[in-house]
């Protein structure tokens, strides 16, 4: 092949960011949560598969077990799973020790911290944790510890050699659930041992819009000659269609699926919770990577759940992002790793933290962080924020999975911020139990009844309607429902028309429409243009495309 041929990365090449072969969702990156997930999630799933592969094969086929801790290799490849387990035990022995030390520290505090000075306990802290934790009481003498997360990232416990990316072709929405199944080597995938902060990752994804010669691409990615054909099949001389940014006088927003929305207005672009489909024809029309501007001024993250922080998308667009805005949290709680540190250590620059009620302002555009209650099983977690966006006289609120557990909050917010034109709200009102996500962080098993009562649940009809009422919304959009089929690989949700999140959100939509409020459950793609408002009372959408 000619060495100077200019080639692009094809738009249907999927990238799976991996940690020791496991799909890299956000708790697998910070050292302490990673350590706990290795021992309490990955080791347990692999042990179970090695002992009973057929049980896993059957469970994966059972729709009721969707999202459960089962490996999806049809009961096969047991030797490879065993080899992976042994490799992790050997290579990550220090993280396995860290996981045990966190439990030991918890036990020491439970047994010995009774309200008296914590000073004598420092010498009992497991040696490997010394200097990385401060012991504290709350005002009721309940002991706990504070992790010095920035130091942990600089220690041997943040191990970039665990990280890699795996490239392969994708041509339809059928993609197996990735969170419980480690990725094994395969002939049709190119496994690049690059840490997430490598600039080569940005160069790779720049190839989606700027071509480079074959020889340069091959050398940069350090692909062996034996994989030339595979790499070449991921590339194409065909240029993608150019993107036309919105240049109108008002606001354009576009729904990309789940909680991912692009807004363009007055030369400012922002993307909320980026989650993209790759580009291929598969029934439902959708926006993809090709529908993003060359530069994104602000990426805004609502909260630290794996369907809202998706490194698979974020790594692809990192080179386009000028600023990434995250809720401020750095209190050293195991259950609430710092988002700023997470992104910075994964190679993102200009990570901006906002506190509740803090604001960013650019010309006539402002972004304000508003409190996001609930949906985190009553754990003390600060990495969650609803984003209030003002664009001229238009006001939009991206509340993600906020659960309106105390309506008085919205009275206060209305008093301070006034009416909201359009509300975007998730209504996954059943929610998984605490242990589904946070179980590996617990040092003692939680009682079943407690676990069931503490859920990752968003707002139901009544709670959602209450927000619409308090904020005088003229438009209400239900989103973040995990319904788009191209998201099945990270969502464990398959609703029927009878599922509560569906019935409750339908009820909301009907009730809103009866009162003349525009309401819809977003699905697939949607575009809305808002004309410039001259006074707060004139604001119909100019055009709607379903
Ligand atoms: Fe969530
Ligand atoms: Fe969600």
Coordinates of C-alpha atoms and ligand atoms in Angstrom, one line a residue:
X1 CA 0.0 0.0 0.0
X2 CA 1.3 3.5 -0.7
X3 CA 3.0 5.0 2.3
X4 CA 1.7 8.5 1.7
X5 CA -2.0 7.6 1.4
X6 CA -4.0 9.9 3.6
X7 CA -6.3 8.0 5.8
X8 CA -9.2 8.7 8.3
X9 CA -10.4 6.5 11.1
X10 CA -13.7 5.0 10.0
X11 CA -16.8 6.3 12.0
X12 CA -17.8 2.8 13.0
X13 CA -14.7 1.8 14.9
X14 CA -15.5 1.3 18.6
X15 CA -13.1 1.9 21.3
X16 CA -13.3 0.1 24.6
X17 CA -11.2 1.7 27.4
X18 CA -10.1 -1.2 29.7
X19 CA -8.5 -1.7 33.1
X20 CA -6.8 -5.0 33.3
X21 CA -9.2 -6.2 30.5
X22 CA -12.3 -4.9 32.4
X23 CA -14.5 -2.2 30.9
X24 CA -13.3 1.1 32.4
X25 CA -16.3 2.6 34.2
X26 CA -15.5 5.5 36.6
X27 CA -15.0 3.6 39.9
X28 CA -12.2 1.5 38.2
X29 CA -9.9 4.4 37.9
X30 CA -9.5 6.1 41.4
X31 CA -7.1 3.8 43.4
X32 CA -9.3 3.1 46.4
X33 CA -12.5 2.3 44.5
X34 CA -10.5 0.4 41.9
X35 CA -8.9 -1.8 44.7
X36 CA -12.3 -2.6 46.2
X37 CA -13.8 -3.4 42.8
X38 CA -10.9 -5.8 41.9
X39 CA -11.4 -7.9 45.0
X40 CA -15.1 -7.6 45.6
X41 CA -16.4 -7.5 42.0
X42 CA -14.0 -8.8 39.5
X43 CA -12.4 -11.6 41.5
X44 CA -15.7 -12.8 42.7
X45 CA -17.2 -12.9 39.2
X46 CA -14.2 -14.7 37.8
X47 CA -14.1 -17.2 40.6
X48 CA -17.8 -17.9 40.1
X49 CA -17.3 -18.3 36.3
X50 CA -14.4 -20.6 36.7
X51 CA -16.4 -22.8 39.0
X52 CA -19.8 -22.7 37.2
X53 CA -19.5 -21.4 33.7
X54 CA -22.8 -22.9 32.6
X55 CA -24.7 -21.0 35.4
X56 CA -23.3 -17.8 33.9
X57 CA -24.2 -18.9 30.3
X58 CA -27.8 -19.5 31.4
X59 CA -28.1 -16.3 33.5
X60 CA -27.0 -14.2 30.6
X61 CA -29.8 -15.5 28.5
X62 CA -32.4 -14.7 31.2
X63 CA -33.8 -11.2 30.8
X64 CA -34.6 -11.0 34.5
X65 CA -30.8 -11.3 35.2
X66 CA -29.9 -8.5 32.9
X67 CA -27.0 -6.5 34.4
X68 CA -26.2 -9.2 36.9
X69 CA -22.7 -10.4 37.7
X70 CA -22.4 -12.9 34.9
X71 CA -19.7 -13.4 32.3
X72 CA -21.0 -13.5 28.8
X73 CA -18.8 -16.1 27.0
X74 CA -21.4 -18.9 26.6
X75 CA -19.7 -20.9 29.4
X76 CA -16.5 -21.1 27.2
X77 CA -13.0 -19.6 27.5
X78 CA -12.7 -20.6 31.1
X79 CA -8.9 -21.1 30.8
X80 CA -8.5 -17.5 29.5
X81 CA -10.6 -16.2 32.4
X82 CA -8.5 -18.2 34.8
X83 CA -5.3 -16.8 33.2
X84 CA -6.7 -13.3 33.5
X85 CA -7.5 -13.8 37.2
X86 CA -4.0 -15.2 37.9
X87 CA -2.4 -12.3 36.1
X88 CA -4.4 -9.7 38.1
X89 CA -3.6 -11.5 41.4
X90 CA 0.1 -11.4 40.5
X91 CA 0.4 -7.9 38.9
X92 CA -2.1 -6.1 41.1
X93 CA -1.1 -7.7 44.5
X94 CA -0.6 -4.2 45.9
X95 CA -4.1 -3.1 45.0
X96 CA -5.5 -6.3 46.5
X97 CA -3.6 -5.4 49.7
X98 CA -5.0 -1.9 49.6
X99 CA -8.5 -3.3 49.4
X100 CA -7.9 -5.5 52.5
X101 CA -6.3 -2.5 54.3
X102 CA -9.4 -0.4 53.8
X103 CA -11.5 -3.0 55.4
X104 CA -9.1 -3.4 58.3
X105 CA -9.1 0.3 58.9
X106 CA -12.9 0.3 58.9
X107 CA -12.9 -2.5 61.5
X108 CA -10.3 -0.7 63.7
X109 CA -12.5 2.4 63.7
X110 CA -15.6 0.5 64.5
X111 CA -14.0 -1.4 67.4
X112 CA -11.7 1.3 68.9
X113 CA -13.0 4.7 68.1
X114 CA -15.6 5.4 70.8
X115 CA -15.6 9.2 70.9
X116 CA -12.2 9.6 72.6
X117 CA -9.1 11.0 70.9
X118 CA -8.2 9.3 67.7
X119 CA -4.5 9.9 68.2
X120 CA -3.7 6.5 69.6
X121 CA -5.3 4.8 66.6
X122 CA -2.8 6.2 64.1
X123 CA -0.2 3.5 64.9
X124 CA -2.9 0.8 64.3
X125 CA -3.6 2.0 60.8
X126 CA -2.5 -0.7 58.3
X127 CA 1.1 0.3 57.3
X128 CA 0.3 0.7 53.6
X129 CA -2.4 3.3 54.4
X130 CA -0.3 5.4 56.8
X131 CA 0.0 8.9 55.5
X132 CA -2.9 8.4 53.0
X133 CA -5.7 8.8 55.6
X134 CA -6.8 11.1 58.3
X135 CA -9.1 9.8 61.0
X136 CA -12.1 11.9 61.8
X137 CA -15.4 11.9 63.8
X138 CA -18.6 13.6 62.8
X139 CA -20.3 15.7 65.5
X140 CA -22.0 12.6 66.9
X141 CA -18.7 10.8 67.4
X142 CA -19.2 8.5 64.5
X143 CA -15.7 7.7 63.2
X144 CA -14.6 7.6 59.6
X145 CA -11.5 8.3 57.5
X146 CA -10.6 10.8 54.8
X147 CA -8.5 9.5 52.0
X148 CA -5.9 11.9 50.6
X149 CA -6.8 11.1 47.1
X150 CA -4.3 13.4 45.3
X151 CA -1.5 11.5 47.0
X152 CA -3.0 8.1 46.2
X153 CA -3.0 9.1 42.5
X154 CA 0.8 9.8 42.8
X155 CA 1.5 6.5 44.5
X156 CA 2.0 3.0 43.2
X157 CA -1.7 2.4 43.7
X158 CA -2.5 4.4 40.6
X159 CA -1.1 2.1 38.0
X160 CA -1.4 3.4 34.5
X161 CA -0.1 0.1 33.1
X162 CA -3.5 -1.4 33.9
X163 CA -5.0 0.8 31.2
X164 CA -5.5 0.0 27.5
X165 CA -7.9 0.6 24.7
X166 CA -9.4 -2.0 22.4
X167 CA -10.5 -1.1 18.9
X168 CA -12.9 -3.1 16.8
X169 CA -15.6 -2.6 14.1
X170 CA -19.2 -2.2 15.0
X171 CA -22.0 -2.3 12.5
X172 CA -25.2 -2.5 14.5
X173 CA -26.7 -1.9 18.0
X174 CA -26.3 -5.5 19.2
X175 CA -23.5 -5.2 21.7
X176 CA -23.3 -7.4 24.8
X177 CA -23.4 -5.8 28.3
X178 CA -19.8 -4.9 29.1
X179 CA -19.7 -4.2 32.8
X180 CA -19.6 -7.9 34.0
X181 CA -17.6 -9.4 31.2
X182 CA -13.9 -8.8 30.8
X183 CA -12.7 -8.4 27.2
X184 CA -10.4 -11.2 26.1
X185 CA -8.0 -11.0 23.1
X186 CA -9.6 -11.6 19.7
X187 CA -8.4 -11.6 16.1
X188 CA -10.8 -8.9 15.0
X189 CA -9.8 -6.4 17.8
X190 CA -6.7 -4.3 18.1
X191 CA -5.6 -4.0 21.7
X192 CA -3.4 -0.9 22.2
X193 CA -1.6 -0.8 25.5
X194 CA -1.9 3.0 26.0
X195 CA -2.7 4.7 29.3
X196 CA -5.8 6.9 29.1
X197 CA -3.7 10.1 29.4
X198 CA -1.6 9.2 26.3
X199 CA -1.6 12.0 23.6
X200 CA -1.6 9.1 21.1
X201 CA -5.3 8.6 22.0
X202 CA -6.1 12.2 20.9
X203 CA -4.0 11.7 17.7
X204 CA -6.0 8.5 17.0
X205 CA -9.4 10.2 17.3
X206 CA -8.3 13.3 15.4
X207 CA -8.0 10.9 12.5
X208 CA -11.8 10.9 12.4
X209 CA -11.6 14.3 10.9
X210 CA -8.0 15.0 9.8
X211 CA -6.3 12.3 7.7
X212 CA -2.6 11.2 8.2
X213 CA -0.4 9.0 6.1
X214 CA -0.5 5.2 6.7
X215 CA 3.1 4.9 7.8
X216 CA 2.7 7.6 10.4
X217 CA -0.5 6.1 11.8
X218 CA 1.1 2.6 12.1
X219 CA 4.2 3.9 13.8
X220 CA 2.3 6.1 16.2
X221 CA 0.1 3.3 17.3
X222 CA 3.0 0.8 17.4
X223 CA 1.0 -1.8 15.6
X224 CA 3.1 -4.9 14.6
X225 CA 3.3 -5.9 10.9
X226 CA 1.2 -8.9 11.6
X227 CA -1.8 -6.6 12.4
X228 CA -1.4 -4.4 9.4
X229 CA -4.4 -5.7 7.6
X230 CA -6.6 -5.3 10.6
X231 CA -5.5 -1.7 11.2
X232 CA -5.8 -0.9 7.5
X233 CA -9.4 -2.1 7.6
X234 CA -10.2 0.4 10.4
X235 CA -9.0 3.3 8.1
X236 CA -10.5 4.9 5.0
X237 CA -9.4 7.5 2.5
X238 CA -13.0 8.8 2.4
X239 CA -13.5 12.1 4.2
X240 CA -16.4 12.4 6.6
X241 CA -19.1 15.0 5.8
X242 CA -18.2 18.4 7.3
X243 CA -20.1 19.6 10.3
X244 CA -22.2 22.8 10.0
X245 CA -22.3 24.6 13.3
X246 CA -25.5 26.4 14.2
X247 CA -25.1 30.1 13.2
X248 CA -28.6 31.3 13.8
X249 CA -29.6 34.1 16.2
X250 CA -31.2 31.9 18.8
X251 CA -30.5 28.5 20.4
X252 CA -30.3 25.0 18.9
X253 CA -30.4 22.0 21.1
X254 CA -30.0 18.4 19.9
X255 CA -30.7 15.2 21.8
X256 CA -28.2 12.5 21.1
X257 CA -29.7 9.8 23.3
X258 CA -29.8 9.1 27.0
X259 CA -28.7 12.3 28.9
X260 CA -26.5 13.5 26.0
X261 CA -27.5 16.9 24.6
X262 CA -25.6 19.4 22.5
X263 CA -26.5 23.1 22.8
X264 CA -25.2 25.8 20.4
X265 CA -26.0 29.4 20.9
X266 CA -24.1 32.7 20.2
X267 CA -21.0 30.8 19.2
X268 CA -20.9 28.8 22.5
X269 CA -21.3 25.0 22.4
X270 CA -21.9 22.7 25.3
X271 CA -22.5 19.0 25.6
X272 CA -24.1 17.4 28.7
X273 CA -23.1 13.8 29.8
X274 CA -21.6 12.8 26.4
X275 CA -22.7 9.3 25.3
X276 CA -22.5 8.7 21.5
X277 CA -23.6 6.0 19.1
X278 CA -21.1 5.1 16.4
X279 CA -22.1 5.9 12.8
X280 CA -23.8 3.0 11.0
X281 CA -27.3 2.4 9.6
X282 CA -29.4 0.5 12.1
X283 CA -33.1 1.4 12.0
X284 CA -33.4 4.3 14.4
X285 CA -32.0 7.6 13.1
X286 CA -29.6 9.3 15.5
X287 CA -26.9 11.9 15.9
X288 CA -23.4 10.6 16.2
X289 CA -19.8 11.8 16.5
X290 CA -20.2 13.4 13.0
X291 CA -22.8 15.8 14.5
X292 CA -20.4 17.3 17.0
X293 CA -18.7 20.7 16.4
X294 CA -14.9 20.7 15.9
X295 CA -14.5 22.4 19.3
X296 CA -16.8 22.0 22.3
X297 CA -16.5 24.9 24.7
X298 CA -18.0 23.1 27.7
X299 CA -18.7 19.5 28.5
X300 CA -20.8 19.3 31.6
X301 CA -21.1 16.2 33.8
X302 CA -24.1 15.7 36.0
X303 CA -23.0 12.8 38.2
X304 CA -20.7 9.9 38.7
X305 CA -22.8 7.0 37.3
X306 CA -21.4 4.9 34.5
X307 CA -24.2 6.0 32.0
X308 CA -23.3 9.7 32.6
X309 CA -19.5 9.5 32.6
X310 CA -18.6 7.2 29.7
X311 CA -14.9 7.2 28.9
X312 CA -15.6 5.4 25.7
X313 CA -17.1 8.6 24.3
X314 CA -15.1 11.0 26.4
X315 CA -11.7 9.7 25.1
X316 CA -12.9 10.1 21.5
X317 CA -13.9 13.7 22.0
X318 CA -11.2 14.8 24.5
X319 CA -9.2 16.6 21.8
X320 CA -12.3 18.7 21.0
X321 CA -13.1 19.7 24.6
X322 CA -12.0 23.2 25.8
X323 CA -13.4 22.9 29.3
X324 CA -15.0 20.0 31.2
X325 CA -17.2 21.1 34.1
X326 CA -17.8 18.8 37.0
X327 CA -19.5 19.0 40.4
X328 CA -17.0 19.9 43.1
X329 CA -16.2 17.0 45.5
X330 CA -12.9 16.2 47.1
X331 CA -13.7 15.2 50.6
X332 CA -11.8 11.9 50.5
X333 CA -14.9 9.6 50.9
X334 CA -14.4 6.2 49.5
X335 CA -17.9 6.3 47.9
X336 CA -17.3 9.7 46.3
X337 CA -14.0 9.9 44.4
X338 CA -13.0 13.3 43.2
X339 CA -14.2 13.9 39.6
X340 CA -11.6 16.6 39.0
X341 CA -8.8 14.2 39.9
X342 CA -10.4 11.4 37.9
X343 CA -10.5 13.5 34.8
X344 CA -7.1 15.1 35.2
X345 CA -5.4 11.8 35.8
X346 CA -7.1 10.5 32.6
X347 CA -5.5 13.3 30.5
X348 CA -8.3 15.9 30.5
X349 CA -7.2 19.5 30.7
X350 CA -9.2 22.5 32.0
X351 CA -11.3 20.6 34.4
X352 CA -13.5 23.1 36.1
X353 CA -15.2 22.3 39.5
X354 CA -18.4 24.1 40.4
X355 CA -20.1 24.2 43.7
X356 CA -23.8 24.4 44.2
X357 CA -25.0 27.9 43.1
X358 CA -21.7 28.8 41.5
X359 CA -21.8 30.0 38.0
X360 CA -19.9 30.3 34.8
X361 CA -20.7 33.2 32.5
X362 CA -19.7 33.8 28.9
X363 CA -21.4 36.8 27.3
X364 CA -25.1 36.2 27.4
X365 CA -24.7 32.5 28.4
X366 CA -24.5 31.3 32.0
X367 CA -24.3 27.9 33.6
X368 CA -25.2 27.5 37.2
X369 CA -24.8 24.4 39.4
X370 CA -28.0 23.5 41.3
X371 CA -28.4 20.9 44.0
X372 CA -29.2 17.3 42.8
X373 CA -30.9 15.4 45.6
X374 CA -31.1 11.6 46.0
X375 CA -30.5 8.8 43.5
X376 CA -27.4 7.7 45.4
X377 CA -28.9 5.3 48.0
X378 CA -28.6 8.0 50.7
X379 CA -24.8 7.9 50.6
X380 CA -22.9 11.1 51.4
X381 CA -22.0 11.9 47.8
X382 CA -21.3 15.3 46.4
X383 CA -20.4 14.5 42.8
X384 CA -23.8 15.3 41.5
X385 CA -25.2 18.5 40.1
X386 CA -28.2 19.7 38.0
X387 CA -27.1 22.4 35.5
X388 CA -29.2 25.5 34.9
X389 CA -28.4 27.1 31.6
X390 CA -29.4 30.6 30.7
X391 CA -29.1 31.5 27.0
X392 CA -30.2 35.1 26.6
X393 CA -33.8 34.9 28.1
X394 CA -34.1 31.1 27.6
X395 CA -33.7 29.0 30.7
X396 CA -33.1 25.2 30.5
X397 CA -32.5 22.9 33.5
X398 CA -30.6 19.6 33.0
X399 CA -31.6 17.8 36.2
X400 CA -30.4 14.3 35.1
X401 CA -31.5 11.7 37.6
X402 CA -32.3 14.2 40.4
X403 CA -34.9 12.7 42.7
X404 CA -37.2 15.3 44.2
X405 CA -37.1 13.8 47.7
X406 CA -37.7 17.2 49.2
X407 CA -39.9 19.6 47.1
X408 CA -39.0 22.5 49.3
X409 CA -35.7 22.6 47.5
X410 CA -37.5 23.7 44.3
X411 CA -39.3 26.4 46.2
X412 CA -36.0 27.8 47.3
X413 CA -34.6 27.4 43.8
X414 CA -37.6 29.1 42.2
X415 CA -37.3 32.0 44.6
X416 CA -33.6 32.5 43.7
X417 CA -33.6 31.7 40.0
X418 CA -37.1 32.2 38.7
X419 CA -39.0 30.2 36.1
X420 CA -37.4 27.5 34.0
X421 CA -38.6 27.3 30.4
X422 CA -37.5 23.7 29.7
X423 CA -36.9 20.9 32.2
X424 CA -34.9 17.8 31.3
X425 CA -35.4 15.1 33.9
X426 CA -34.7 11.4 34.2
X427 CA -37.4 9.2 35.7
X428 CA -35.8 5.9 36.4
X429 CA -37.9 5.7 39.5
X430 CA -37.3 2.1 40.5
X431 CA -33.5 2.2 40.5
X432 CA -31.1 -0.5 41.4
X433 CA -30.4 -1.3 45.1
X434 CA -27.4 0.3 46.8
X435 CA -25.3 -2.8 46.6
X436 CA -25.5 -3.0 42.7
X437 CA -23.1 -0.1 42.4
X438 CA -21.7 0.5 45.8
X439 CA -21.6 -3.0 47.2
X440 CA -17.8 -3.5 46.7
X441 CA -17.1 -0.4 48.8
X442 CA -18.9 -1.8 51.9
X443 CA -16.7 -3.5 54.4
X444 CA -19.7 -5.4 55.9
X445 CA -22.5 -6.9 54.0
X446 CA -25.7 -4.8 54.1
X447 CA -29.0 -6.4 55.3
X448 CA -31.2 -7.2 52.4
X449 CA -34.1 -5.1 53.6
X450 CA -31.8 -2.1 54.0
X451 CA -30.3 -2.7 50.6
X452 CA -33.7 -2.9 48.9
X453 CA -34.9 0.3 50.6
X454 CA -31.9 2.3 49.5
X455 CA -32.0 2.6 45.8
X456 CA -30.5 4.6 42.9
X457 CA -34.0 5.9 42.0
X458 CA -34.9 9.0 40.1
X459 CA -38.2 11.0 40.4
X460 CA -41.6 9.4 40.0
X461 CA -44.6 11.1 38.5
X462 CA -45.5 13.1 41.7
X463 CA -42.0 14.2 42.3
X464 CA -41.4 15.2 38.7
X465 CA -44.8 17.1 38.4
X466 CA -43.8 18.9 41.6
X467 CA -40.6 20.2 39.9
X468 CA -42.6 21.3 36.8
X469 CA -45.1 23.1 39.0
X470 CA -42.6 24.8 41.3
X471 CA -40.4 26.0 38.4
X472 CA -43.4 27.0 36.2
X473 CA -41.9 25.0 33.3
X474 CA -43.4 25.5 29.8
X475 CA -41.7 22.4 28.4
X476 CA -40.8 19.1 30.2
X477 CA -38.6 16.5 28.6
X478 CA -38.1 13.1 30.1
X479 CA -34.6 11.8 29.1
X480 CA -31.8 9.7 30.5
X481 CA -34.0 6.6 30.4
X482 CA -31.4 4.3 28.8
X483 CA -33.9 3.4 26.1
X484 CA -31.8 3.8 23.0
X485 CA -30.7 0.3 21.8
X486 CA -27.2 1.5 21.1
X487 CA -26.8 1.9 24.9
X488 CA -27.6 -1.6 25.9
X489 CA -24.0 -2.4 26.5
X490 CA -23.8 -0.1 29.5
X491 CA -27.4 -0.1 30.6
X492 CA -29.0 -3.1 32.2
X493 CA -32.5 -1.7 31.6
X494 CA -35.1 -3.1 29.3
X495 CA -38.5 -1.5 30.0
X496 CA -41.9 -2.7 28.9
X497 CA -44.9 -0.4 28.6
X498 CA -45.9 -1.6 32.1
X499 CA -42.6 -0.8 33.8
X500 CA -43.0 2.0 36.4
X501 CA -40.5 4.4 34.9
X502 CA -42.6 4.2 31.7
X503 CA -46.0 4.4 33.3
X504 CA -44.9 7.3 35.6
X505 CA -43.3 9.2 32.8
X506 CA -46.3 8.8 30.5
X507 CA -48.5 10.1 33.3
X508 CA -46.2 13.1 33.6
X509 CA -46.3 13.8 29.9
X510 CA -50.1 13.5 29.8
X511 CA -50.7 15.7 32.8
X512 CA -48.3 18.3 31.4
X513 CA -50.0 18.3 27.9
X514 CA -53.4 18.7 29.5
X515 CA -52.2 21.9 31.0
X516 CA -50.7 23.2 27.8
X517 CA -47.1 22.3 28.7
X518 CA -45.1 20.8 25.9
X519 CA -44.0 17.4 27.1
X520 CA -42.3 14.4 25.6
X521 CA -40.1 11.4 26.5
X522 CA -37.1 11.8 24.3
X523 CA -36.0 8.9 22.2
X524 CA -33.4 8.5 19.5
X525 CA -32.9 12.0 18.2
X526 CA -34.5 15.4 18.4
X527 CA -33.7 18.9 17.4
X528 CA -35.2 22.1 18.7
X529 CA -34.5 25.7 17.6
X530 CA -35.4 28.5 20.0
X531 CA -35.8 31.9 18.5
X532 CA -34.2 34.9 20.3
X533 CA -36.6 36.0 23.1
X534 CA -37.3 39.7 23.3
X535 CA -39.4 39.5 26.5
X536 CA -39.9 36.8 29.1
X537 CA -43.4 36.1 27.8
X538 CA -42.7 35.3 24.1
X539 CA -41.0 32.0 23.7
X540 CA -42.5 29.3 21.5
X541 CA -40.0 26.9 19.9
X542 CA -39.5 28.1 16.3
X543 CA -39.3 24.7 14.8
X544 CA -39.4 21.1 16.0
X545 CA -38.0 18.1 14.3
X546 CA -38.8 14.7 15.9
Ligands
LIG1 FE1 -27.7 8.1 38.0
LIG2 FE1 -28.8 7.7 34.8

